Amino acid sequence: MLRNPQLLDRPRTWAGRSTRVVRAHPLLTIAVGVLVAALVIFLARTWVTRGGDLDEALRLAPSEATRVSFTDWAGIRESVGTDLDASSSPAEVHEMIDEAYTKDLTSTSVLPDASGLLQQHFGWSPATLDWELYTQSTEGALMLAHLEDMDADHLVDKLTSMGFTAPEDDPADGGVWDGTLVPFANFTDSGIDSTISPQLTYIAFLPKRDLIVASDGRRYLGDQVENLGDGDLNEPMTEAAGRLGDPLSAFVYDGDFTCSEIGLSGASAADQDQADGLVDAAGDINPIAGFAMAAEPSGNVRVAMAFENDDQARTNADTRAKLAVGPAPGQGGTFDERFDLGKVAAEDAVVTMQLQPKDGTAVLSDLANGPLLFATC
């Protein structure tokens, strides 16, 4: 005869010591297993969908992207002390945008100029989005916006009422809406002068991911909807971005873009000559393979530069720390007029710098355009 299950078995001995083996009741084991599985699913969904997660947003970026910008709208609303929702007025949204602009938090976004129009007519805006990711490459540009608990049917109704041309298939789940014939200039009832971004010409909804996806290219958007998240950004970009933590706004560039757009290639001959002298005095520098810069909730700016190897990172930590406290050819003045240089460190192949802006200086947007500090080629 089978005996009833027991919670405690007979004592056993090991190394002369009495031990007692606890044996769980089968029903208790099942219940605990179900609870653990539910907890794992809950935490996974929370991690994947929580707004402001730069890592998760970057996993959705097209693999060919060379320039990526990220904006944590939920974090920005908290940072400026506003409590907005879908019922907020366009004027309230613009007031939040203005406050975020003064804190240098909006240069990463393509939405601020259109925020009143978005709030009034699209059913979403910086007042309600969790985060926004904007990517650029030679193949096209893409805007991704995460809207928690997105009601795709409601957003479809909004586009229909505005005059967007509906897709033949799946209007609320992956179909591409065409806004080329929408008379945006006629939508003046927002009470705010709003300018629609070309990046919102074509729009698609992915409700299972709570994503709004948009582009100025119909074919490119359609391709991205089909393959979203299938590729990876190049490794130096993700290595640099991985050192940013949880920023309010951030730029991430590949090496070629860093070289051509934020180095000194466009500076005057006199500025380039001055820069050459400063670099010679500072020491060796190497090309940046991946670059990232972010505005932190504390108000500081963090810079991360990925290099080819650990040795290059250690070398560039020293030389670029010297450059960061000197003249700023191509921009005017000096860097120490703009910020105080904090900790500079090399870990593996990545150099990080902490910058403390002075007197409300717009360090993030200022340094994203052509400074000697990030000269690479």
Tab-separated table of C-alpha atoms in Angstrom:
chain	number	residue	atom	x	y	z
A	1	MET	CA	0.000	0.000	0.000
A	2	LEU	CA	1.248	3.456	-0.859
A	3	ARG	CA	1.809	5.616	2.192
A	4	ASN	CA	0.572	9.184	2.376
A	5	PRO	CA	3.067	11.824	1.209
A	6	GLN	CA	5.016	13.232	4.118
A	7	LEU	CA	6.579	16.671	4.430
A	8	LEU	CA	9.474	15.296	6.522
A	9	ASP	CA	11.436	12.123	5.876
A	10	ARG	CA	13.505	10.212	8.440
A	11	PRO	CA	16.640	11.918	9.756
A	12	ARG	CA	19.877	11.081	7.955
A	13	THR	CA	23.472	11.441	9.067
A	14	TRP	CA	26.415	12.978	7.240
A	15	ALA	CA	29.925	13.265	8.785
A	16	GLY	CA	28.477	12.077	12.060
A	17	ARG	CA	25.854	14.796	12.154
A	18	SER	CA	22.147	14.302	12.131
A	19	THR	CA	20.372	15.963	9.194
A	20	ARG	CA	16.760	16.214	8.236
A	21	VAL	CA	15.674	16.236	4.596
A	22	VAL	CA	12.662	18.415	3.873
A	23	ARG	CA	10.443	16.964	1.172
A	24	ALA	CA	7.782	19.255	-0.238
A	25	HIS	CA	4.244	18.093	-0.826
A	26	PRO	CA	3.680	17.594	-4.600
A	27	LEU	CA	0.844	20.146	-4.662
A	28	LEU	CA	3.066	22.672	-2.912
A	29	THR	CA	5.818	22.059	-5.452
A	30	ILE	CA	3.395	22.666	-8.329
A	31	ALA	CA	2.048	25.833	-6.728
A	32	VAL	CA	5.538	27.234	-6.179
A	33	GLY	CA	6.488	26.367	-9.753
A	34	VAL	CA	3.467	28.196	-11.145
A	35	LEU	CA	4.203	31.225	-8.954
A	36	VAL	CA	7.850	31.355	-10.058
A	37	ALA	CA	6.872	31.029	-13.726
A	38	ALA	CA	4.335	33.842	-13.381
A	39	LEU	CA	6.916	36.041	-11.670
A	40	VAL	CA	9.460	35.400	-14.426
A	41	ILE	CA	6.912	36.297	-17.107
A	42	PHE	CA	5.895	39.450	-15.245
A	43	LEU	CA	9.489	40.618	-14.797
A	44	ALA	CA	10.315	39.847	-18.424
A	45	ARG	CA	7.325	41.854	-19.654
A	46	THR	CA	8.231	44.705	-17.316
A	47	TRP	CA	11.831	44.753	-18.566
A	48	VAL	CA	10.846	44.619	-22.231
A	49	THR	CA	8.112	47.225	-22.103
A	50	ARG	CA	9.222	49.716	-19.515
A	51	GLY	CA	9.639	53.174	-20.965
A	52	GLY	CA	13.016	54.851	-20.986
A	53	ASP	CA	15.024	51.700	-21.499
A	54	LEU	CA	17.848	52.613	-23.869
A	55	ASP	CA	19.123	49.042	-24.186
A	56	GLU	CA	15.753	47.676	-25.254
A	57	ALA	CA	15.196	50.538	-27.695
A	58	LEU	CA	18.583	49.965	-29.325
A	59	ARG	CA	17.739	46.296	-29.862
A	60	LEU	CA	15.022	47.488	-32.236
A	61	ALA	CA	17.303	49.785	-34.243
A	62	PRO	CA	18.065	48.756	-37.841
A	63	SER	CA	21.451	47.086	-38.092
A	64	GLU	CA	22.556	49.541	-40.794
A	65	ALA	CA	21.934	52.626	-38.630
A	66	THR	CA	24.949	54.907	-38.269
A	67	ARG	CA	23.307	57.618	-36.149
A	68	VAL	CA	20.809	56.916	-33.368
A	69	SER	CA	19.143	59.296	-30.940
A	70	PHE	CA	17.093	58.311	-27.913
A	71	THR	CA	14.628	60.367	-25.865
A	72	ASP	CA	13.104	59.131	-22.604
A	73	TRP	CA	9.871	61.149	-22.622
A	74	ALA	CA	8.558	59.594	-19.402
A	75	GLY	CA	11.792	60.494	-17.642
A	76	ILE	CA	11.806	64.004	-19.102
A	77	ARG	CA	8.258	64.684	-17.914
A	78	GLU	CA	9.331	63.641	-14.439
A	79	SER	CA	12.502	65.717	-14.671
A	80	VAL	CA	10.623	68.938	-15.484
A	81	GLY	CA	7.865	68.170	-12.970
A	82	THR	CA	4.882	67.861	-15.299
A	83	ASP	CA	2.012	65.392	-15.092
A	84	LEU	CA	0.508	65.155	-18.584
A	85	ASP	CA	-1.805	62.657	-20.228
A	86	ALA	CA	-3.955	62.222	-23.333
A	87	SER	CA	-6.383	64.908	-22.150
A	88	SER	CA	-3.713	67.599	-21.705
A	89	SER	CA	-3.952	70.624	-23.966
A	90	PRO	CA	-1.445	71.323	-26.770
A	91	ALA	CA	-0.403	74.436	-24.859
A	92	GLU	CA	0.475	72.322	-21.809
A	93	VAL	CA	2.503	69.976	-23.988
A	94	HIS	CA	4.425	72.862	-25.528
A	95	GLU	CA	5.112	74.258	-22.083
A	96	MET	CA	6.672	70.935	-21.117
A	97	ILE	CA	8.721	70.927	-24.340
A	98	ASP	CA	9.978	74.446	-23.611
A	99	GLU	CA	11.081	73.465	-20.106
A	100	ALA	CA	12.815	70.352	-21.430
A	101	TYR	CA	14.526	72.466	-24.106
A	102	THR	CA	16.007	74.795	-21.484
A	103	LYS	CA	17.487	71.706	-19.792
A	104	ASP	CA	18.997	70.547	-23.123
A	105	LEU	CA	16.911	67.379	-23.264
A	106	THR	CA	15.103	67.694	-26.616
A	107	SER	CA	17.854	67.856	-29.254
A	108	THR	CA	17.634	64.068	-29.698
A	109	SER	CA	13.964	64.120	-30.758
A	110	VAL	CA	12.191	64.760	-34.086
A	111	LEU	CA	8.858	65.446	-32.351
A	112	PRO	CA	9.000	68.776	-30.433
A	113	ASP	CA	7.920	71.053	-33.317
A	114	ALA	CA	4.925	68.811	-34.009
A	115	SER	CA	3.979	68.126	-30.398
A	116	GLY	CA	0.798	70.250	-30.356
A	117	LEU	CA	-0.483	68.698	-33.565
A	118	LEU	CA	0.363	65.217	-32.340
A	119	GLN	CA	-1.434	65.772	-29.040
A	120	GLN	CA	-4.545	67.209	-30.680
A	121	HIS	CA	-4.950	64.914	-33.680
A	122	PHE	CA	-2.696	61.840	-33.620
A	123	GLY	CA	-3.671	60.479	-30.218
A	124	TRP	CA	-0.095	60.441	-28.920
A	125	SER	CA	2.711	62.922	-28.315
A	126	PRO	CA	5.656	63.598	-25.989
A	127	ALA	CA	2.979	64.012	-23.306
A	128	THR	CA	2.084	60.310	-23.424
A	129	LEU	CA	5.011	58.432	-25.005
A	130	ASP	CA	7.367	56.377	-22.883
A	131	TRP	CA	10.351	56.795	-25.187
A	132	GLU	CA	11.364	57.655	-28.743
A	133	LEU	CA	14.194	56.265	-30.874
A	134	TYR	CA	15.256	57.928	-34.125
A	135	THR	CA	17.716	56.211	-36.470
A	136	GLN	CA	19.451	57.264	-39.671
A	137	SER	CA	21.465	55.388	-42.274
A	138	THR	CA	22.234	55.612	-45.974
A	139	GLU	CA	19.167	53.429	-46.550
A	140	GLY	CA	16.612	55.514	-44.668
A	141	ALA	CA	15.418	57.085	-41.432
A	142	LEU	CA	13.120	55.495	-38.862
A	143	MET	CA	11.256	56.774	-35.803
A	144	LEU	CA	10.138	54.321	-33.115
A	145	ALA	CA	7.898	55.432	-30.270
A	146	HIS	CA	6.811	53.276	-27.333
A	147	LEU	CA	3.300	53.931	-26.003
A	148	GLU	CA	2.320	51.704	-23.101
A	149	ASP	CA	-1.052	49.920	-23.479
A	150	MET	CA	-1.431	51.356	-26.964
A	151	ASP	CA	-4.962	51.270	-28.407
A	152	ALA	CA	-4.186	50.753	-32.099
A	153	ASP	CA	-7.834	50.915	-33.154
A	154	HIS	CA	-8.165	54.360	-31.572
A	155	LEU	CA	-4.997	55.550	-33.327
A	156	VAL	CA	-6.301	54.163	-36.623
A	157	ASP	CA	-9.457	56.246	-36.179
A	158	LYS	CA	-7.285	59.316	-35.600
A	159	LEU	CA	-5.352	58.828	-38.837
A	160	THR	CA	-8.558	58.159	-40.752
A	161	SER	CA	-10.130	61.390	-39.519
A	162	MET	CA	-7.038	63.342	-40.592
A	163	GLY	CA	-7.128	61.967	-44.120
A	164	PHE	CA	-4.280	59.444	-44.067
A	165	THR	CA	-4.631	56.807	-46.781
A	166	ALA	CA	-5.231	53.433	-45.167
A	167	PRO	CA	-3.192	50.355	-46.119
A	168	GLU	CA	-4.958	47.528	-47.918
A	169	ASP	CA	-4.080	45.050	-45.200
A	170	ASP	CA	-3.617	45.180	-41.414
A	171	PRO	CA	-4.322	48.880	-40.759
A	172	ALA	CA	-3.969	48.352	-36.999
A	173	ASP	CA	-1.092	45.856	-37.072
A	174	GLY	CA	1.827	46.542	-39.400
A	175	GLY	CA	0.105	48.139	-42.394
A	176	VAL	CA	1.678	51.383	-43.614
A	177	TRP	CA	-0.493	54.519	-43.525
A	178	ASP	CA	0.245	57.190	-46.148
A	179	GLY	CA	0.079	60.848	-45.104
A	180	THR	CA	1.445	62.459	-48.264
A	181	LEU	CA	-1.951	63.996	-49.134
A	182	VAL	CA	-2.907	65.146	-45.646
A	183	PRO	CA	-3.379	68.968	-45.497
A	184	PHE	CA	-1.493	69.445	-42.243
A	185	ALA	CA	-1.518	73.221	-42.697
A	186	ASN	CA	-5.291	73.164	-42.170
A	187	PHE	CA	-4.994	71.681	-38.687
A	188	THR	CA	-4.731	74.928	-36.783
A	189	ASP	CA	-7.156	74.148	-33.954
A	190	SER	CA	-4.356	73.027	-31.657
A	191	GLY	CA	-3.889	76.693	-30.795
A	192	ILE	CA	-0.136	76.261	-31.196
A	193	ASP	CA	2.004	76.754	-34.280
A	194	SER	CA	3.019	73.151	-34.998
A	195	THR	CA	5.147	71.926	-37.881
A	196	ILE	CA	4.799	68.298	-38.905
A	197	SER	CA	8.040	66.378	-39.306
A	198	PRO	CA	8.657	64.616	-42.643
A	199	GLN	CA	9.513	61.564	-40.528
A	200	LEU	CA	5.790	61.187	-39.788
A	201	THR	CA	4.682	60.958	-43.422
A	202	TYR	CA	4.269	57.174	-43.232
A	203	ILE	CA	3.106	55.477	-40.039
A	204	ALA	CA	2.512	51.907	-38.878
A	205	PHE	CA	1.351	50.420	-35.581
A	206	LEU	CA	2.711	47.331	-33.861
A	207	PRO	CA	0.293	46.804	-30.946
A	208	LYS	CA	1.908	43.619	-29.646
A	209	ARG	CA	5.040	45.672	-28.959
A	210	ASP	CA	3.198	48.902	-28.056
A	211	LEU	CA	5.119	50.625	-30.852
A	212	ILE	CA	4.389	53.413	-33.301
A	213	VAL	CA	6.795	53.267	-36.252
A	214	ALA	CA	7.220	56.083	-38.781
A	215	SER	CA	9.452	57.207	-41.635
A	216	ASP	CA	9.677	59.563	-44.585
A	217	GLY	CA	10.104	56.539	-46.877
A	218	ARG	CA	7.218	54.159	-47.482
A	219	ARG	CA	9.266	51.206	-48.717
A	220	TYR	CA	11.863	51.593	-45.985
A	221	LEU	CA	9.169	51.657	-43.308
A	222	GLY	CA	7.516	48.561	-44.728
A	223	ASP	CA	10.827	46.696	-44.753
A	224	GLN	CA	11.560	47.702	-41.169
A	225	VAL	CA	8.132	46.628	-39.939
A	226	GLU	CA	8.777	43.189	-41.411
A	227	ASN	CA	12.274	42.865	-39.919
A	228	LEU	CA	12.165	44.999	-36.783
A	229	GLY	CA	14.710	43.861	-34.217
A	230	ASP	CA	16.195	41.148	-36.440
A	231	GLY	CA	19.639	42.740	-36.728
A	232	ASP	CA	22.176	44.289	-34.387
A	233	LEU	CA	23.886	47.656	-34.423
A	234	ASN	CA	27.610	47.433	-34.977
A	235	GLU	CA	29.410	46.346	-31.837
A	236	PRO	CA	31.377	49.542	-31.070
A	237	MET	CA	28.109	51.506	-31.032
A	238	THR	CA	26.492	49.133	-28.546
A	239	GLU	CA	29.679	48.983	-26.453
A	240	ALA	CA	29.676	52.773	-26.118
A	241	ALA	CA	25.922	52.961	-25.504
A	242	GLY	CA	26.215	50.265	-22.860
A	243	ARG	CA	28.147	52.698	-20.643
A	244	LEU	CA	25.388	55.325	-20.572
A	245	GLY	CA	23.165	53.791	-17.906
A	246	ASP	CA	19.568	55.066	-18.029
A	247	PRO	CA	19.783	58.516	-19.671
A	248	LEU	CA	17.059	61.058	-20.391
A	249	SER	CA	18.373	61.646	-23.901
A	250	ALA	CA	21.310	60.266	-25.845
A	251	PHE	CA	23.153	60.194	-29.163
A	252	VAL	CA	24.918	57.064	-30.443
A	253	TYR	CA	27.132	57.186	-33.570
A	254	ASP	CA	29.296	54.766	-35.468
A	255	GLY	CA	32.928	55.585	-36.204
A	256	ASP	CA	32.436	56.856	-39.743
A	257	PHE	CA	29.654	59.236	-38.713
A	258	THR	CA	31.719	60.451	-35.770
A	259	CYS	CA	34.645	61.129	-38.097
A	260	SER	CA	32.648	62.977	-40.742
A	261	GLU	CA	30.062	64.826	-38.639
A	262	ILE	CA	31.387	65.626	-35.173
A	263	GLY	CA	35.117	65.802	-35.750
A	264	LEU	CA	36.938	68.779	-37.259
A	265	SER	CA	36.557	67.857	-40.930
A	266	GLY	CA	34.281	70.850	-41.500
A	267	ALA	CA	36.297	73.360	-39.505
A	268	SER	CA	38.194	76.276	-41.042
A	269	ALA	CA	41.855	75.932	-41.959
A	270	ALA	CA	42.849	78.136	-39.022
A	271	ASP	CA	40.803	76.039	-36.569
A	272	GLN	CA	42.271	72.837	-37.960
A	273	ASP	CA	45.819	74.184	-37.597
A	274	GLN	CA	45.101	75.163	-33.982
A	275	ALA	CA	43.574	71.739	-33.338
A	276	ASP	CA	46.608	69.960	-34.799
A	277	GLY	CA	48.851	71.851	-32.399
A	278	LEU	CA	46.665	71.006	-29.408
A	279	VAL	CA	46.541	67.319	-30.343
A	280	ASP	CA	50.323	67.191	-30.789
A	281	ALA	CA	50.742	68.683	-27.318
A	282	ALA	CA	48.214	66.299	-25.730
A	283	GLY	CA	49.637	63.084	-27.175
A	284	ASP	CA	48.432	60.251	-29.382
A	285	ILE	CA	44.792	59.917	-30.366
A	286	ASN	CA	43.098	57.109	-32.277
A	287	PRO	CA	39.938	56.955	-34.365
A	288	ILE	CA	36.742	56.489	-32.377
A	289	ALA	CA	34.995	53.262	-33.412
A	290	GLY	CA	31.738	53.966	-31.552
A	291	PHE	CA	30.542	57.101	-29.801
A	292	ALA	CA	27.747	57.822	-27.322
A	293	MET	CA	26.797	60.873	-25.292
A	294	ALA	CA	23.886	61.292	-22.909
A	295	ALA	CA	22.107	63.685	-20.593
A	296	GLU	CA	21.698	62.078	-17.183
A	297	PRO	CA	18.864	62.684	-14.686
A	298	SER	CA	21.425	64.359	-12.406
A	299	GLY	CA	22.031	67.080	-14.994
A	300	ASN	CA	25.483	65.769	-15.890
A	301	VAL	CA	26.511	64.598	-19.343
A	302	ARG	CA	28.273	61.288	-19.872
A	303	VAL	CA	30.437	60.562	-22.910
A	304	ALA	CA	31.526	57.080	-23.996
A	305	MET	CA	34.051	56.380	-26.759
A	306	ALA	CA	34.780	52.860	-27.986
A	307	PHE	CA	38.177	52.129	-29.521
A	308	GLU	CA	39.774	49.252	-31.368
A	309	ASN	CA	41.392	47.774	-28.270
A	310	ASP	CA	42.174	48.275	-24.579
A	311	ASP	CA	45.559	49.903	-25.239
A	312	GLN	CA	43.995	52.570	-27.434
A	313	ALA	CA	41.364	53.245	-24.786
A	314	ARG	CA	44.010	53.818	-22.080
A	315	THR	CA	45.981	56.117	-24.377
A	316	ASN	CA	42.937	58.144	-25.369
A	317	ALA	CA	41.694	58.467	-21.806
A	318	ASP	CA	44.826	60.488	-21.054
A	319	THR	CA	45.016	62.562	-24.228
A	320	ARG	CA	41.335	63.407	-24.474
A	321	ALA	CA	41.233	64.375	-20.802
A	322	LYS	CA	43.888	66.968	-21.636
A	323	LEU	CA	41.923	68.186	-24.652
A	324	ALA	CA	38.750	68.479	-22.563
A	325	VAL	CA	40.103	71.329	-20.441
A	326	GLY	CA	41.639	73.428	-23.203
A	327	PRO	CA	40.580	75.607	-26.141
A	328	ALA	CA	37.652	74.557	-28.335
A	329	PRO	CA	38.648	75.366	-31.929
A	330	GLY	CA	35.710	75.117	-34.306
A	331	GLN	CA	33.339	76.165	-31.527
A	332	GLY	CA	35.030	79.099	-29.873
A	333	GLY	CA	36.107	79.693	-26.303
A	334	THR	CA	37.290	76.836	-24.129
A	335	PHE	CA	35.781	73.597	-22.930
A	336	ASP	CA	36.212	74.511	-19.274
A	337	GLU	CA	33.911	77.491	-19.900
A	338	ARG	CA	31.226	74.969	-20.831
A	339	PHE	CA	31.720	72.226	-18.253
A	340	ASP	CA	33.781	70.878	-15.390
A	341	LEU	CA	35.536	67.656	-16.279
A	342	GLY	CA	34.767	64.845	-13.864
A	343	LYS	CA	36.015	61.272	-13.832
A	344	VAL	CA	37.705	59.962	-16.976
A	345	ALA	CA	38.204	56.200	-17.077
A	346	ALA	CA	39.204	53.466	-19.499
A	347	GLU	CA	37.546	50.094	-19.046
A	348	ASP	CA	38.232	47.442	-21.652
A	349	ALA	CA	38.114	49.265	-25.007
A	350	VAL	CA	35.808	52.093	-23.869
A	351	VAL	CA	36.647	55.504	-22.402
A	352	THR	CA	34.015	57.302	-20.341
A	353	MET	CA	33.942	60.951	-19.295
A	354	GLN	CA	31.700	62.733	-16.818
A	355	LEU	CA	30.939	66.352	-17.716
A	356	GLN	CA	29.221	68.818	-15.372
A	357	PRO	CA	27.623	71.653	-17.392
A	358	LYS	CA	28.221	75.192	-16.151
A	359	ASP	CA	25.466	77.790	-15.749
A	360	GLY	CA	22.876	75.967	-17.821
A	361	THR	CA	25.223	75.430	-20.790
A	362	ALA	CA	23.714	73.154	-23.439
A	363	VAL	CA	26.582	70.673	-23.379
A	364	LEU	CA	24.806	67.716	-25.017
A	365	SER	CA	23.602	69.556	-28.113
A	366	ASP	CA	26.748	71.719	-28.260
A	367	LEU	CA	29.231	68.863	-28.188
A	368	ALA	CA	27.255	66.831	-30.728
A	369	ASN	CA	28.528	69.139	-33.472
A	370	GLY	CA	32.190	69.328	-34.351
A	371	PRO	CA	34.362	69.697	-31.233
A	372	LEU	CA	38.075	69.045	-31.023
A	373	LEU	CA	37.426	66.758	-28.053
A	374	PHE	CA	36.090	64.061	-30.364
A	375	ALA	CA	38.457	64.628	-33.298
A	376	THR	CA	39.052	61.238	-34.856
A	377	CYS	CA	40.527	61.540	-38.319
